[in-house]
Tab-separated table of C-alpha atoms in Angstrom:
chain	number	residue	atom	x	y	z
A	1	MET	CA	-0.117	14.690	1.210
A	2	ILE	CA	-0.743	11.097	0.187
A	3	SER	CA	-1.032	8.611	3.049
A	4	TYR	CA	-0.582	4.857	2.760
A	5	GLU	CA	-2.270	4.229	6.103
A	6	PRO	CA	-5.273	2.619	4.342
A	7	LEU	CA	-2.892	0.048	2.790
A	8	PHE	CA	-1.598	-1.099	6.152
A	9	LYS	CA	-5.142	-1.191	7.559
A	10	THR	CA	-6.372	-3.231	4.578
A	11	MET	CA	-3.477	-5.662	4.881
A	12	LYS	CA	-4.174	-6.139	8.583
A	13	GLU	CA	-7.904	-6.672	8.008
A	14	LYS	CA	-7.208	-9.253	5.300
A	15	GLY	CA	-4.420	-10.945	7.253
A	16	ILE	CA	-1.874	-10.314	4.505
A	17	THR	CA	1.753	-9.729	5.422
A	18	SER	CA	4.512	-8.070	3.431
A	19	TYR	CA	6.074	-11.527	3.144
A	20	ARG	CA	2.927	-12.858	1.488
A	21	LEU	CA	2.888	-9.929	-0.945
A	22	GLN	CA	6.489	-10.721	-1.798
A	23	LYS	CA	5.593	-14.382	-2.416
A	24	GLU	CA	2.880	-13.161	-4.803
A	25	GLY	CA	5.476	-11.203	-6.798
A	26	PHE	CA	5.334	-7.773	-5.148
A	27	SER	CA	8.769	-6.181	-4.770
A	28	ARG	CA	10.123	-6.055	-1.222
A	29	ALA	CA	11.974	-2.846	-2.100
A	30	THR	CA	8.755	-1.210	-3.280
A	31	PHE	CA	6.975	-2.225	-0.083
A	32	TYR	CA	9.706	-0.694	2.066
A	33	SER	CA	9.655	2.416	-0.113
A	34	ILE	CA	5.922	2.727	0.597
A	35	LYS	CA	6.627	2.359	4.323
A	36	GLN	CA	8.997	5.333	4.012
A	37	GLY	CA	6.190	7.376	2.424
A	38	ASN	CA	7.732	7.566	-1.041
A	39	SER	CA	5.564	7.950	-4.118
A	40	ILE	CA	4.447	4.972	-6.180
A	41	SER	CA	3.295	4.544	-9.760
A	42	THR	CA	-0.203	3.756	-10.954
A	43	ASN	CA	1.182	0.374	-12.039
A	44	THR	CA	2.123	-0.314	-8.419
A	45	LEU	CA	-1.364	0.746	-7.301
A	46	ASP	CA	-2.838	-1.592	-9.890
A	47	GLN	CA	-0.674	-4.470	-8.684
A	48	LEU	CA	-1.628	-3.882	-5.040
A	49	CYS	CA	-5.336	-3.658	-5.919
A	50	ARG	CA	-5.087	-6.952	-7.798
A	51	LEU	CA	-3.147	-8.746	-5.062
A	52	LEU	CA	-5.308	-7.438	-2.217
A	53	LYS	CA	-8.566	-7.572	-4.201
A	54	CYS	CA	-9.431	-4.039	-3.179
A	55	ARG	CA	-9.966	-0.503	-4.486
A	56	VAL	CA	-7.446	2.322	-4.747
A	57	SER	CA	-9.127	4.031	-1.772
A	58	ASP	CA	-8.199	0.963	0.296
A	59	ILE	CA	-4.517	1.711	-0.418
A	60	ILE	CA	-4.070	5.478	-0.433
A	61	GLU	CA	-5.832	8.605	0.748
A	62	TYR	CA	-5.223	12.321	0.503
A	63	ARG	CA	-4.665	14.260	3.724
A	64	GLU	CA	-4.223	18.002	3.864
A	65	GLU	CA	-0.912	19.018	5.351
A	66	GLN	CA	-0.994	21.020	8.571
A	67	ARG	CA	0.593	24.430	8.139
């Protein structure tokens, strides 16, 4: 399972809010979709990396699902 927990941690560490991302051109709908755990495209990952000045691993991580 892909987790976006690193994204929220990175945003908190950098003091960046969802409002600020929106002001920089990031879609509010996409941000809320991420919060719901929906999948995102590599273009969205690229945009987040550029806006947050970070690596992909600062946005997503893989976690094994508990069975």
